[in-house]
PDB file of C-alpha atoms in Angstrom:
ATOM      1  CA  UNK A   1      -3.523  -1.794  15.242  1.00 40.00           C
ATOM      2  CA  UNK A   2      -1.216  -3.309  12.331  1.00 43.00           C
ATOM      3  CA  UNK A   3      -0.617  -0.977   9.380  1.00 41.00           C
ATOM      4  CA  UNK A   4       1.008  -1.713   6.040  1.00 46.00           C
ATOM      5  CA  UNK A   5       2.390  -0.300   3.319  1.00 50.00           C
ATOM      6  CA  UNK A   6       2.929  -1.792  -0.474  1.00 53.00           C
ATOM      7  CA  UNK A   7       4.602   0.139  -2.734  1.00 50.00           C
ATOM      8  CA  UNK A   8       5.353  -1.406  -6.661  1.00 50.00           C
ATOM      9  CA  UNK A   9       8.225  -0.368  -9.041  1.00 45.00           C
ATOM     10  CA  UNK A  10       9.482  -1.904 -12.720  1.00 40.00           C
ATOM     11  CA  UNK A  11       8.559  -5.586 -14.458  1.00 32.00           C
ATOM     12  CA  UNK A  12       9.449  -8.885 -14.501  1.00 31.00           C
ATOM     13  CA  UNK A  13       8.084 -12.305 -12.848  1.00 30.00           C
ATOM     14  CA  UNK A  14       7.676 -12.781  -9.004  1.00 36.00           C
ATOM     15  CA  UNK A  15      11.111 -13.163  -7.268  1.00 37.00           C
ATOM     16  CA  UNK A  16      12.191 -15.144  -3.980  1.00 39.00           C
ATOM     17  CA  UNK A  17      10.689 -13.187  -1.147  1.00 38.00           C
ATOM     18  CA  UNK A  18      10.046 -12.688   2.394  1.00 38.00           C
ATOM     19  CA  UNK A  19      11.235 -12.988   5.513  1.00 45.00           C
ATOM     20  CA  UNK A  20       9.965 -14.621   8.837  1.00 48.00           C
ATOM     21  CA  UNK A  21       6.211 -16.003   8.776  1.00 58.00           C
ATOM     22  CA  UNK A  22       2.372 -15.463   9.555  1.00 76.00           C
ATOM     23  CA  UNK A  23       2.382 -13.003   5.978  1.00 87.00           C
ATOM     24  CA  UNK A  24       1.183 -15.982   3.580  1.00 91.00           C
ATOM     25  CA  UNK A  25      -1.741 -14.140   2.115  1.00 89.00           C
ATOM     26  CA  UNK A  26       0.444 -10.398   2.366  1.00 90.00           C
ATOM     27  CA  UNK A  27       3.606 -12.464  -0.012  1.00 93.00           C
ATOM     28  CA  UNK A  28       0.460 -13.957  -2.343  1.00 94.00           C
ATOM     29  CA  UNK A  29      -1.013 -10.673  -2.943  1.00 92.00           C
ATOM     30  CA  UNK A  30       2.520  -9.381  -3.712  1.00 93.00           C
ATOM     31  CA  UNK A  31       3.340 -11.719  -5.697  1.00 96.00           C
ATOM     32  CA  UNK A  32      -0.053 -11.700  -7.805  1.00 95.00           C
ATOM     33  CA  UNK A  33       0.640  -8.139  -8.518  1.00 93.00           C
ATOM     34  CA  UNK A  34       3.748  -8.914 -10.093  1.00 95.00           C
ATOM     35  CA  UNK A  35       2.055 -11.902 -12.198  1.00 96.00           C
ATOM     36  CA  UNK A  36      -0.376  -9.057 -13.599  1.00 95.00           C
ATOM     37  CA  UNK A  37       2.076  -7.113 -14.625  1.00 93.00           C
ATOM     38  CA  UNK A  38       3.340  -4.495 -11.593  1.00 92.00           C
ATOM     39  CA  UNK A  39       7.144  -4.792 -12.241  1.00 93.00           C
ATOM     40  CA  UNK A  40       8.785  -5.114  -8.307  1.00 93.00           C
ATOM     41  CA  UNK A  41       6.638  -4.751  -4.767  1.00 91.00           C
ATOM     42  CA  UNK A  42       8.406  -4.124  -1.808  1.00 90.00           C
ATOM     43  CA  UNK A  43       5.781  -4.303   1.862  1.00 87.00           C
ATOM     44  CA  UNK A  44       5.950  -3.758   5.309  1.00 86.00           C
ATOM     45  CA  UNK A  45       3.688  -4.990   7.879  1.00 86.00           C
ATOM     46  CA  UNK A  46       4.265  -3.774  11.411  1.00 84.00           C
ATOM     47  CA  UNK A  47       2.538  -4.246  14.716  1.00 81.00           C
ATOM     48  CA  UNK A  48       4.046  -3.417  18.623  1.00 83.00           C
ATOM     49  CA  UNK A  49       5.523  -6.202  18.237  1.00 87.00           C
ATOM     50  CA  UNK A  50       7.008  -6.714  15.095  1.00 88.00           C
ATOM     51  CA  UNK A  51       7.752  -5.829  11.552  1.00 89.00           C
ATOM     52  CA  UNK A  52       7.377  -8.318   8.182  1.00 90.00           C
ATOM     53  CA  UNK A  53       8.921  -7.148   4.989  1.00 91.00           C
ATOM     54  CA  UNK A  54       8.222  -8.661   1.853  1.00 93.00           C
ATOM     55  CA  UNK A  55       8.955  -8.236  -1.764  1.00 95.00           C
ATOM     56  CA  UNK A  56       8.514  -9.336  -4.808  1.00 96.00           C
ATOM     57  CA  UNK A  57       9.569  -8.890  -8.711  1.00 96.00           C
ATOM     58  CA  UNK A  58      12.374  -6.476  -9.867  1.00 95.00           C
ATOM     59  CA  UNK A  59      13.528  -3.069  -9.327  1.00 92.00           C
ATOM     60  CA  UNK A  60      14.989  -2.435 -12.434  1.00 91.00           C
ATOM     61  CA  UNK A  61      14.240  -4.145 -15.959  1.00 90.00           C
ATOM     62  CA  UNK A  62      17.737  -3.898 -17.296  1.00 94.00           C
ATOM     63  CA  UNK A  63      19.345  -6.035 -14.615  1.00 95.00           C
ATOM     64  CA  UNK A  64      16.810  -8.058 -13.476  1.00 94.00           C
ATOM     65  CA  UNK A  65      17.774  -6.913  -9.841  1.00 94.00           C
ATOM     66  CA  UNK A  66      15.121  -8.353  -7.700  1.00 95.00           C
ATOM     67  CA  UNK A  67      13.491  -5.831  -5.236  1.00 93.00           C
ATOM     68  CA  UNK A  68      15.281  -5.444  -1.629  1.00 92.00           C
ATOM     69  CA  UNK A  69      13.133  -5.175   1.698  1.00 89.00           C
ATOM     70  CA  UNK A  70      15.572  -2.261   1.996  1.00 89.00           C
ATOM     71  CA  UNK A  71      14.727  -0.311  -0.692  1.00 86.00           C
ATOM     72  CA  UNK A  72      13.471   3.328  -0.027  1.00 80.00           C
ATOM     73  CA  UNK A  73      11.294   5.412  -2.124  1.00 75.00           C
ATOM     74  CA  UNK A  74      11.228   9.452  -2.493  1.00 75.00           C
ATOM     75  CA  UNK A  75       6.588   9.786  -2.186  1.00 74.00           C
ATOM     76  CA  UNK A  76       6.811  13.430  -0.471  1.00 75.00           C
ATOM     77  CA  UNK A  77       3.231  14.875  -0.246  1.00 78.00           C
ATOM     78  CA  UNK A  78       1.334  11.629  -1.512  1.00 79.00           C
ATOM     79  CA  UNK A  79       1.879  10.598   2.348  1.00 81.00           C
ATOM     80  CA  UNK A  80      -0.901  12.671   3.452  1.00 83.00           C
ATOM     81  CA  UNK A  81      -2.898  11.683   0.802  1.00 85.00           C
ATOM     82  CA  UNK A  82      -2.752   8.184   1.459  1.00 80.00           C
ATOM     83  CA  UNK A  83      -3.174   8.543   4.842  1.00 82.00           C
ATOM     84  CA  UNK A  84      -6.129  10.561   4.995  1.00 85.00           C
ATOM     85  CA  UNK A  85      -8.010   8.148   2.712  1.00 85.00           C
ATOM     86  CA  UNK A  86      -7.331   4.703   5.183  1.00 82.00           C
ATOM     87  CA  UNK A  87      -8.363   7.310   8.184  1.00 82.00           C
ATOM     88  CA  UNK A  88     -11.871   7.946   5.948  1.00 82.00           C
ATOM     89  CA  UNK A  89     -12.077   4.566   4.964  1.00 81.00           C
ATOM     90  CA  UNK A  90     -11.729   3.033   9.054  1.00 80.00           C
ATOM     91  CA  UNK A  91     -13.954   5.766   9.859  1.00 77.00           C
ATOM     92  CA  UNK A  92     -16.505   4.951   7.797  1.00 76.00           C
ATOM     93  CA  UNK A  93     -16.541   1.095   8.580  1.00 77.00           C
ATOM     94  CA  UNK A  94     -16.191   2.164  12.409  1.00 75.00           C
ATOM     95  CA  UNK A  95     -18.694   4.863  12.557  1.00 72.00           C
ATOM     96  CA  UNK A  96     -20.932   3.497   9.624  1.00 68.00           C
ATOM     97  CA  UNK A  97     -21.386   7.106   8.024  1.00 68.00           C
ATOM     98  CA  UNK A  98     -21.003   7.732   4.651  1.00 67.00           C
ATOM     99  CA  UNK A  99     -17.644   9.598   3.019  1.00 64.00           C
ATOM    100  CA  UNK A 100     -19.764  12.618   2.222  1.00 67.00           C
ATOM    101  CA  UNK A 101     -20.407  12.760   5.695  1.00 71.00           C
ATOM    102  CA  UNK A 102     -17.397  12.871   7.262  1.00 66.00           C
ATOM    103  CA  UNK A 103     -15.977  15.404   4.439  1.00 69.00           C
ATOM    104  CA  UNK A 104     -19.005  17.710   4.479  1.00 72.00           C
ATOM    105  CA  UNK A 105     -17.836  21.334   4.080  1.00 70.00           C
ATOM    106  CA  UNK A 106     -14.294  20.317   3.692  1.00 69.00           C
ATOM    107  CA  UNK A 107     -12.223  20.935   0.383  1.00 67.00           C
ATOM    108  CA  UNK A 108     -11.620  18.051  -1.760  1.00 62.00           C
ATOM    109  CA  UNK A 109      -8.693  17.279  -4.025  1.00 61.00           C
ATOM    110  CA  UNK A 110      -8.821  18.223  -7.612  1.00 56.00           C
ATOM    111  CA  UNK A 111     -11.449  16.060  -9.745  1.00 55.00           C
ATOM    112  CA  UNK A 112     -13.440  14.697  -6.573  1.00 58.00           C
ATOM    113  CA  UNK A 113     -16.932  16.181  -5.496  1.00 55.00           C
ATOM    114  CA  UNK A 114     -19.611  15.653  -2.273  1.00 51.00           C
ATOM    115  CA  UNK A 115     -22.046  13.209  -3.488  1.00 52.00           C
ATOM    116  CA  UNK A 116     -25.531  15.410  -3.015  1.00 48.00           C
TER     117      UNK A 116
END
């Protein structure tokens, strides 16, 4: 299974990006997101086999310094979030059962609520 990650930072048009190939449609997206406003994207696609990082845009406004396939971010917690919701989301297109479902009984984070 191939996982990837996008994460977006401060403004600025889409910059040179990307290395090796196969990632067309990963360095469009990235790029898109920059043309609609999302400042800098750095992305990571990996596989057994391999790993494509991308980026596009800026890191920081002042200096126009473009994003870096090297660049790390601080997300602590948010991890689990985002993991939990791609586990709910393949579960739900590989089990075809609803979110509610799968989450019945369990606590959900402030602001959400079972669907009755």
């Amino acid at each position: 299974m191939a996982t990837a990650a996008l994460t977006a930072g401060p403004f600025i048009s889409p910059a040179a990006a990307g290395y090796g190939s196969g990632h067309t449609r990963t360095q469009q997206a990235m790029d898109s997101a920059v043309r609609d406003g999302v400042p800098g994207v750095t992305g990571q696609v990996g596989d057994a086999y391999s790993i494509w990082p991308g980026t596009s845009g800026v890191k920081d406004l002042a200096s126009r310094t473009p994003r870096s396939v090297v660049d790390h971010y601080r997300i602590g917690s948010m991890t689990k979030a985002f993991v939990a919701t791609v586990e709910v989301q393949l579960a739900e297109r590989c089990l075809h059962i609803g979110v509610e479902q799968l989450l019945r009984g369990q606590q959900l984070p402030l602001g959400a609520r079972h669907r009755t």
